[in-house]
mmCIF file of C-alpha atoms and ligand atoms in Angstrom:
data_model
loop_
_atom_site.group_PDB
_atom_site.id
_atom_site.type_symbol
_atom_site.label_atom_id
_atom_site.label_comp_id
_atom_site.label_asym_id
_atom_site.label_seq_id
_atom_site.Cartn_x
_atom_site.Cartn_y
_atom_site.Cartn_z
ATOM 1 C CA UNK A 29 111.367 -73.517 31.823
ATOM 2 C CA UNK A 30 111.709 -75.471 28.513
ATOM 3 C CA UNK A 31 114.955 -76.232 27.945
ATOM 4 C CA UNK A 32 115.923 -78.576 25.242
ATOM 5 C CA UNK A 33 117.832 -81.728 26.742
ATOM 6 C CA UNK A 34 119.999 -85.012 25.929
ATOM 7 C CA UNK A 35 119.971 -87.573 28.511
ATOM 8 C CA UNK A 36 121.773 -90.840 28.287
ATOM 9 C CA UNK A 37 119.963 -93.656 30.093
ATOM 10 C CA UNK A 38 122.621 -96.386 30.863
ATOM 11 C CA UNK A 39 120.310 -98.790 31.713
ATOM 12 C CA UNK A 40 122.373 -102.132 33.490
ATOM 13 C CA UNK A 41 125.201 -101.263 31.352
ATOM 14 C CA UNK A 42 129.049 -100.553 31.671
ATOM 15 C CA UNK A 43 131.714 -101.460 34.460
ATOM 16 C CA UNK A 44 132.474 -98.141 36.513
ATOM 17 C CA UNK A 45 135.461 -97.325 34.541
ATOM 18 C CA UNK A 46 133.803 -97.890 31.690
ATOM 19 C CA UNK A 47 131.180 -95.091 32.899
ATOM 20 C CA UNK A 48 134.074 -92.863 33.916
ATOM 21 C CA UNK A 49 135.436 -93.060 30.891
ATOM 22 C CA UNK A 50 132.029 -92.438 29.073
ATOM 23 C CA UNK A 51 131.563 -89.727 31.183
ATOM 24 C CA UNK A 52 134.286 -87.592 31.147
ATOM 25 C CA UNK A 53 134.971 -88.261 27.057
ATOM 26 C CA UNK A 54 131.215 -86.627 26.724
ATOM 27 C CA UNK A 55 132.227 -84.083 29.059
ATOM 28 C CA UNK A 56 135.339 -82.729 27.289
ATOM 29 C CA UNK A 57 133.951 -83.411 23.832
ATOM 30 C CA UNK A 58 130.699 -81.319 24.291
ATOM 31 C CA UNK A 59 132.830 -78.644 26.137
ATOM 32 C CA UNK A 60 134.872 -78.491 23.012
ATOM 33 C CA UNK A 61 132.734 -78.941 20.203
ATOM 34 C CA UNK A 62 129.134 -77.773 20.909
ATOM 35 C CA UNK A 63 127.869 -74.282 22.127
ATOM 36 C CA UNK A 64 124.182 -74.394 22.184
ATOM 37 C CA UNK A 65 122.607 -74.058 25.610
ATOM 38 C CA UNK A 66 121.156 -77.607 25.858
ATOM 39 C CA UNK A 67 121.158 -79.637 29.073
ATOM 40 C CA UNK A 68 122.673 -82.888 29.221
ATOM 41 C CA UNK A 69 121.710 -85.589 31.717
ATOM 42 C CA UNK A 70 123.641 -88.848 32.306
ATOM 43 C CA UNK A 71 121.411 -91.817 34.087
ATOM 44 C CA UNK A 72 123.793 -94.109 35.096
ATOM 45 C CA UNK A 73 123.745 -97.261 37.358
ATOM 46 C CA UNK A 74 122.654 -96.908 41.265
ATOM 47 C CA UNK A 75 126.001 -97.617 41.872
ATOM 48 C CA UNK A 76 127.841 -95.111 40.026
ATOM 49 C CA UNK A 77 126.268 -92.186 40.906
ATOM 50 C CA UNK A 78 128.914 -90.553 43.114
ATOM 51 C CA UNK A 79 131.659 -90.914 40.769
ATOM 52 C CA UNK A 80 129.598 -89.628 37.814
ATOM 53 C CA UNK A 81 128.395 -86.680 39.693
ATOM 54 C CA UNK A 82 132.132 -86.025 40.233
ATOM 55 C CA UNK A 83 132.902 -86.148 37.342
ATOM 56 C CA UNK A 84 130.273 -83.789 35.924
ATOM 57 C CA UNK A 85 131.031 -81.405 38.936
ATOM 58 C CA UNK A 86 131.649 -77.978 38.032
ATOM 59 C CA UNK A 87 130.399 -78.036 34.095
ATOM 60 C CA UNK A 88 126.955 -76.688 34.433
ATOM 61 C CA UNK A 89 124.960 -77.787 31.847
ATOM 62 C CA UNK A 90 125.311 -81.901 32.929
ATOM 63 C CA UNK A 91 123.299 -83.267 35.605
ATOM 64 C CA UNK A 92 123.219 -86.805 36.746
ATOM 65 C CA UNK A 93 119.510 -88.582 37.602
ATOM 66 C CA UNK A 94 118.887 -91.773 38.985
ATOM 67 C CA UNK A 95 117.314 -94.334 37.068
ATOM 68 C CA UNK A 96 114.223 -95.360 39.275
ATOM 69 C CA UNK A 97 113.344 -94.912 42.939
ATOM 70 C CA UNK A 98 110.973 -96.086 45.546
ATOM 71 C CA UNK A 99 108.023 -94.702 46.461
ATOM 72 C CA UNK A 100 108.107 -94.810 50.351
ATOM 73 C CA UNK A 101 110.320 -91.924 52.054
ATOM 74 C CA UNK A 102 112.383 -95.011 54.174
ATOM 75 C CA UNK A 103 111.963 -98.045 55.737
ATOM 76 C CA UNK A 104 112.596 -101.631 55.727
ATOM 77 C CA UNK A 105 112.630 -101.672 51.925
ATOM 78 C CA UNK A 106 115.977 -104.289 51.003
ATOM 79 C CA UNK A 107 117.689 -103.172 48.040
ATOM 80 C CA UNK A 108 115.713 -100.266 47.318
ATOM 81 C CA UNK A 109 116.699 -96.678 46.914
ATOM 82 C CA UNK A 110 114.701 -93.562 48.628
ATOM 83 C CA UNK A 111 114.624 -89.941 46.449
ATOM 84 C CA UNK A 112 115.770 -88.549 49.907
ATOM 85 C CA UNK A 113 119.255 -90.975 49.494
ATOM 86 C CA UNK A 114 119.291 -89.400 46.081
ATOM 87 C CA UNK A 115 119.060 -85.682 46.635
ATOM 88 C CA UNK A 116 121.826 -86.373 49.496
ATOM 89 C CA UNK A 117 124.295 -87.257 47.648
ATOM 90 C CA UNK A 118 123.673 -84.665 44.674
ATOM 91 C CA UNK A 119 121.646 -86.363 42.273
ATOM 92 C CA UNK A 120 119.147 -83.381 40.735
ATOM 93 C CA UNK A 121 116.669 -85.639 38.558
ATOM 94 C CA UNK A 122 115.070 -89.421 38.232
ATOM 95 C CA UNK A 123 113.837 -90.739 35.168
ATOM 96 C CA UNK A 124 110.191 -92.857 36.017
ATOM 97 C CA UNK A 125 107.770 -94.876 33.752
ATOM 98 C CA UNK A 126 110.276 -96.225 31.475
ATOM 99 C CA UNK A 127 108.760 -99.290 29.603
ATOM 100 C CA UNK A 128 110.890 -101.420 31.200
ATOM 101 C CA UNK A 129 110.031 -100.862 34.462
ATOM 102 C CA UNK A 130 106.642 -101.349 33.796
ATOM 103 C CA UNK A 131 106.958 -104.018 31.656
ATOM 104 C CA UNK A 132 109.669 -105.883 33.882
ATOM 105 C CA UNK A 133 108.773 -105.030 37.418
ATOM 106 C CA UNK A 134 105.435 -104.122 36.938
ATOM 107 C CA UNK A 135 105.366 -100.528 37.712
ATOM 108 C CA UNK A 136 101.768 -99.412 36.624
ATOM 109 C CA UNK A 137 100.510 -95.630 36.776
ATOM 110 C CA UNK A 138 99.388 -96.015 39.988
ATOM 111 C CA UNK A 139 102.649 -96.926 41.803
ATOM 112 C CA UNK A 140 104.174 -94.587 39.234
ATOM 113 C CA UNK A 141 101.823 -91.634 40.447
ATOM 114 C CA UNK A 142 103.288 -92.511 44.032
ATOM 115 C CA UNK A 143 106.463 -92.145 42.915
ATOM 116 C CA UNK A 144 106.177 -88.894 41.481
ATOM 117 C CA UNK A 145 105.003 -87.684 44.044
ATOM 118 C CA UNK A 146 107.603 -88.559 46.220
ATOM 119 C CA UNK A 147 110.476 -87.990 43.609
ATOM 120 C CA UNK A 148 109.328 -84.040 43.465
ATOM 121 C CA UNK A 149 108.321 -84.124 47.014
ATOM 122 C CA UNK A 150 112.581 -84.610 47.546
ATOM 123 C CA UNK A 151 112.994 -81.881 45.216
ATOM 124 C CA UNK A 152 114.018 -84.228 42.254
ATOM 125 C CA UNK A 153 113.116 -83.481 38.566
ATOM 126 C CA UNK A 154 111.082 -86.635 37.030
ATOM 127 C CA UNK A 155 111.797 -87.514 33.637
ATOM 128 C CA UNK A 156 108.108 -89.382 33.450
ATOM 129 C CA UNK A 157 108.467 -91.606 30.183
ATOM 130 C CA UNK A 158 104.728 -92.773 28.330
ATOM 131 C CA UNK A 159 104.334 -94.772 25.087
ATOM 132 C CA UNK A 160 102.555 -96.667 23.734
ATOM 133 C CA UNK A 161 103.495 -100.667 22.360
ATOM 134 C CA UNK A 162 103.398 -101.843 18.903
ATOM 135 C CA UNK A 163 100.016 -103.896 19.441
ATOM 136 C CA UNK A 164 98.772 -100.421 20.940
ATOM 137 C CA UNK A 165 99.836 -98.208 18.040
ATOM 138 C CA UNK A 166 98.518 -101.093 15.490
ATOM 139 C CA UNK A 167 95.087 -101.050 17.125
ATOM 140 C CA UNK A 168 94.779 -97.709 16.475
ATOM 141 C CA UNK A 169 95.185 -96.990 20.012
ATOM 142 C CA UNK A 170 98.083 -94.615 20.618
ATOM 143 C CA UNK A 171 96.832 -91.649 21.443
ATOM 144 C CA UNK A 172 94.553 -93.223 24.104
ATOM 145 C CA UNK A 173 97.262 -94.841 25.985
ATOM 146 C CA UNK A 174 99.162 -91.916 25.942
ATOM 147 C CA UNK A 175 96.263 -89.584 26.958
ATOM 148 C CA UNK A 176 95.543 -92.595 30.119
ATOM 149 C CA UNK A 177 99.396 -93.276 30.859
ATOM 150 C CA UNK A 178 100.185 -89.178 31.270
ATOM 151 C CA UNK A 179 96.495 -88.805 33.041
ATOM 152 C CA UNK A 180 96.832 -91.293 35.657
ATOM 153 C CA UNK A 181 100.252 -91.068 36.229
ATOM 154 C CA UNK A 182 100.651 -87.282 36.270
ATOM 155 C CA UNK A 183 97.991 -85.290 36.065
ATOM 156 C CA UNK A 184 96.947 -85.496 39.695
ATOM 157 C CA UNK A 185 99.797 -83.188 40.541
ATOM 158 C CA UNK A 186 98.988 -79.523 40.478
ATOM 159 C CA UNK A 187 100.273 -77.049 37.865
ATOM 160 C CA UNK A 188 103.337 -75.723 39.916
ATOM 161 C CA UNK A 189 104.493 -79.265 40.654
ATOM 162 C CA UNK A 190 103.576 -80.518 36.917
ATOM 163 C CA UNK A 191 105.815 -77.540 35.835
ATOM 164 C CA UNK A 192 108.678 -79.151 37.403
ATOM 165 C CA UNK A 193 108.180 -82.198 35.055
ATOM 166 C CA UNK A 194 110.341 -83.132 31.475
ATOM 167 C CA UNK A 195 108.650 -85.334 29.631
ATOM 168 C CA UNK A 196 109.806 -88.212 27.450
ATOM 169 C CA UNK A 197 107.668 -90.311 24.615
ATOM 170 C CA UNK A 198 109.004 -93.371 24.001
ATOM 171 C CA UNK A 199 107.298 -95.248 21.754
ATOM 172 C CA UNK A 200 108.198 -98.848 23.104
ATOM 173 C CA UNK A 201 108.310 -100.781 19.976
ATOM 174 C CA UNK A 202 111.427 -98.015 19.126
ATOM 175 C CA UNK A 203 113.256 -98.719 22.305
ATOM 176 C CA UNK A 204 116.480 -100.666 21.790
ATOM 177 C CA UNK A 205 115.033 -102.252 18.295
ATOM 178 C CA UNK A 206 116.886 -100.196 15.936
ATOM 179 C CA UNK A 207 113.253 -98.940 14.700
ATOM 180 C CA UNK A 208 112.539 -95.650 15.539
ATOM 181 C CA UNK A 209 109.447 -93.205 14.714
ATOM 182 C CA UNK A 210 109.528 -91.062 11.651
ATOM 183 C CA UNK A 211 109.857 -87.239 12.836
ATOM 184 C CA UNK A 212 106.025 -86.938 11.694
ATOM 185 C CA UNK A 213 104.911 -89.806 14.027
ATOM 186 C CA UNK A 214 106.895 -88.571 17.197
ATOM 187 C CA UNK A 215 105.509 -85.092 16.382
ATOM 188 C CA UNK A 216 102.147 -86.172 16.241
ATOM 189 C CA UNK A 217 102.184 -88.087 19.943
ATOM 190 C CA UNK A 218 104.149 -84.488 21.454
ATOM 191 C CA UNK A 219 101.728 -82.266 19.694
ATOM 192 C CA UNK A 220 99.019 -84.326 21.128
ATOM 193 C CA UNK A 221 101.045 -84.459 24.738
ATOM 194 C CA UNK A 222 101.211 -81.198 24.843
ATOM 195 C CA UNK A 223 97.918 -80.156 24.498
ATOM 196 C CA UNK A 224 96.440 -82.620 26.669
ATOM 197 C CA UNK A 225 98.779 -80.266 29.448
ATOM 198 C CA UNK A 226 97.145 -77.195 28.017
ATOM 199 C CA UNK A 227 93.782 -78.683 28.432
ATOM 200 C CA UNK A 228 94.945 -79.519 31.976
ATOM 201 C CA UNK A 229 96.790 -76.619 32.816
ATOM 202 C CA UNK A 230 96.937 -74.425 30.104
ATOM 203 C CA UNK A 231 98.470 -73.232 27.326
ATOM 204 C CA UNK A 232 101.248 -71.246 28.978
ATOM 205 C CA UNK A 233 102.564 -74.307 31.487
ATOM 206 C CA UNK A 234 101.898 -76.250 28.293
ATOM 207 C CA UNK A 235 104.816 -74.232 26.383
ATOM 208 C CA UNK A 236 107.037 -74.422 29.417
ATOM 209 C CA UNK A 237 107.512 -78.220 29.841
ATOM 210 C CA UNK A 238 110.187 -80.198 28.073
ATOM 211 C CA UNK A 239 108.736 -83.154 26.073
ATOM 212 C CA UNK A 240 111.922 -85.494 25.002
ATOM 213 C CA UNK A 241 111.479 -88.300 21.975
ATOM 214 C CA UNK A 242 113.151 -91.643 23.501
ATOM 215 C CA UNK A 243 113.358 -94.498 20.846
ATOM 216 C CA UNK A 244 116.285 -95.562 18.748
ATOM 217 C CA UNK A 245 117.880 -91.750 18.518
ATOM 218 C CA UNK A 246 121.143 -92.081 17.077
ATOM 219 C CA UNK A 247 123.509 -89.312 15.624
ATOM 220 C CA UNK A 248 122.204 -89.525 12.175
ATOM 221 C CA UNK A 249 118.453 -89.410 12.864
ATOM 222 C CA UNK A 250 118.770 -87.031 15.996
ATOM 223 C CA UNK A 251 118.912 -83.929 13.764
ATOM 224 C CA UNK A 252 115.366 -84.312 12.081
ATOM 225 C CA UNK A 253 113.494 -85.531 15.197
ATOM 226 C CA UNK A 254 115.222 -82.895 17.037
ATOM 227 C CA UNK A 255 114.145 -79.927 14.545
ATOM 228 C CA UNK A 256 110.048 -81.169 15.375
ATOM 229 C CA UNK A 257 108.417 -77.846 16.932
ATOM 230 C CA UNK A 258 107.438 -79.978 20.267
ATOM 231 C CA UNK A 259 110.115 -82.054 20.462
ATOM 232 C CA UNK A 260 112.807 -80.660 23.245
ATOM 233 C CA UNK A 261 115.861 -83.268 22.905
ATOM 234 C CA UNK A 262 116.143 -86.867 23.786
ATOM 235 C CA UNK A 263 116.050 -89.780 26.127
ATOM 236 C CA UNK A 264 118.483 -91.844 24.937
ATOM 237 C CA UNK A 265 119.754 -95.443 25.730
ATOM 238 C CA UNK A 266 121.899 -97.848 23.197
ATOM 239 C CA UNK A 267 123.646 -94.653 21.412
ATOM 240 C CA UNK A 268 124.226 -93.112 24.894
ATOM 241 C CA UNK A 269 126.424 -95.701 25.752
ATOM 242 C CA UNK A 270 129.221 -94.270 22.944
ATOM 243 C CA UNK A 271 131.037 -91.133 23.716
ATOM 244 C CA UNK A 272 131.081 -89.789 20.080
ATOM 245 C CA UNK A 273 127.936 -90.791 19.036
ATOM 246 C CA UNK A 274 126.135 -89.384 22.213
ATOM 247 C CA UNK A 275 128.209 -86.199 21.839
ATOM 248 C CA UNK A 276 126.892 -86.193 18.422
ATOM 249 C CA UNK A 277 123.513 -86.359 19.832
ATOM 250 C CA UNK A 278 124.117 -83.146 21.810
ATOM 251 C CA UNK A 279 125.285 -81.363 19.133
ATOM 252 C CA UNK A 280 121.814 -82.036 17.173
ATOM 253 C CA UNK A 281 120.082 -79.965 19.625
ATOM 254 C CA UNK A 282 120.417 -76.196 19.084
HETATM 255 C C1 LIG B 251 115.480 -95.837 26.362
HETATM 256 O O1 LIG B 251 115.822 -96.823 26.975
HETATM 257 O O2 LIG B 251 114.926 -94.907 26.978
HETATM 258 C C2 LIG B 251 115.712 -95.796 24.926
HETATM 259 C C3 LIG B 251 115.117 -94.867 24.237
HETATM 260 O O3 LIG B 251 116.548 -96.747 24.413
HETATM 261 P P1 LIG B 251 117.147 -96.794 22.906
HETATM 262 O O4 LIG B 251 117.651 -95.399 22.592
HETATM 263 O O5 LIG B 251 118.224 -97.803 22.945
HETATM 264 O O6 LIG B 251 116.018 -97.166 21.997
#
């Protein structure tokens, strides 16, 4: 169903009692000051999973996912983590694609078509993130990489697995550079997104799936990207990392 949704992506940030505290001030803030029906989603660190999940435990509309996983089920994989380890221990969703893992560690929409597949095989939700770079965009190219990054990544899957999906553009020259699309811009890629899925699936799975703008949201501009017709909340990573102004964030969506 599409919901409309903040998630925090933590990146390598914080010390856990910094993301305890982050947590729970987002936690009791939102509880106090927002009523809308909006999901919220913290990504922490691998290694603070357990005690964020605690910490959301019992206040329904937070969820924790993990920020990447591996593609294999098990196995003699050092240092990596399975969606199987995930699911065990309570985590409900994984964010894949982000720039920086494809940028950094390679991750190309092959591999990244493995591991959705295995993330919903474990009964994870996939927050698959697309964009397109500032060479890309400047070449006149950003609806093509779009339309290649969500067709070879995703659109192998068939429509009751794709309808477990939420979406997130992030236009990578607006990640982490204080730039970050006009409203018009990010509506133009979703609009676009989403009817590439009605082409694909249809127009009724098309209305159903979550498609979040990731790039430089911050309190004040959160409102007007927010109030796009296809855009369903954020993926958000620098202004996550603040309690108030991520709580601010929230209370942008309706
Ligand atoms: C992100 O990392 O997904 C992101 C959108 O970062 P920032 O909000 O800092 O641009």
């Amino acid at each position: 169903m599409r919901k409309n949704i903040a998630a925090g992506n933590w990146k390598m940030n914080l010390t856990l009692p910094q993301a305890q505290a982050l947590a729970s001030e987002v936690v009791h803030m939102t509880q106090d000051e927002y009523q809308g029906d909006a999901q919220v989603i913290f990504a922490p660190p691998f290694p603070y999973l357990a005690q964020v999940l605690h910490l959301v435990k019992g206040h329904a509309r937070f969820s924790v996912a993990a920020q990447n996983l591996h593609q294999e089920a098990s196995g003699a994989y050092t240092g990596e983590v399975s969606a199987e380890m995930l699911v065990s221990m309570g985590v409900t969703h994984c964010i894949l694609g982000h720039s920086e893992r494809r940028q950094y560690f390679g991750e190309n929409n092959d591999l990244l078509a493995k591991k959705l597949d295995r993330c919903l095989a474990a009964g994870l939700t996939p927050i698959f993130c697309i964009g397109e770079t500032l060479a890309e965009r400047e070449a006149g190219n950003t609806l093509n990489i779009n339309r290649v990054q969500l067709e070879e990544g995703a659109f192998h899957l068939d429509a009751e697995a794709f309808s477990r999906v939420i979406l997130a553009y992030e236009p990578v020259w607006a990640i982490g550079t204080g730039k970050t699309a006009t409203p018009e811009q990010a509506q133009e890629v979703h609009a676009f997104i989403r009817s590439l899925i009605a082409g694909r699936y249809g127009e009724a799975l098309a209305g159903e799936i979550s498609i979040l703008y990731g790039g430089s949201v911050k309190a004040d501009n959160a409102v007007s990207l927010f109030g796009q017709p296809d855009i369903d909340g954020g993926l958000v990573g620098g202004a996550s990392l603040k309690s108030r102004e991520f709580t601010e964030i929230i209370k942008a969506l309706p």
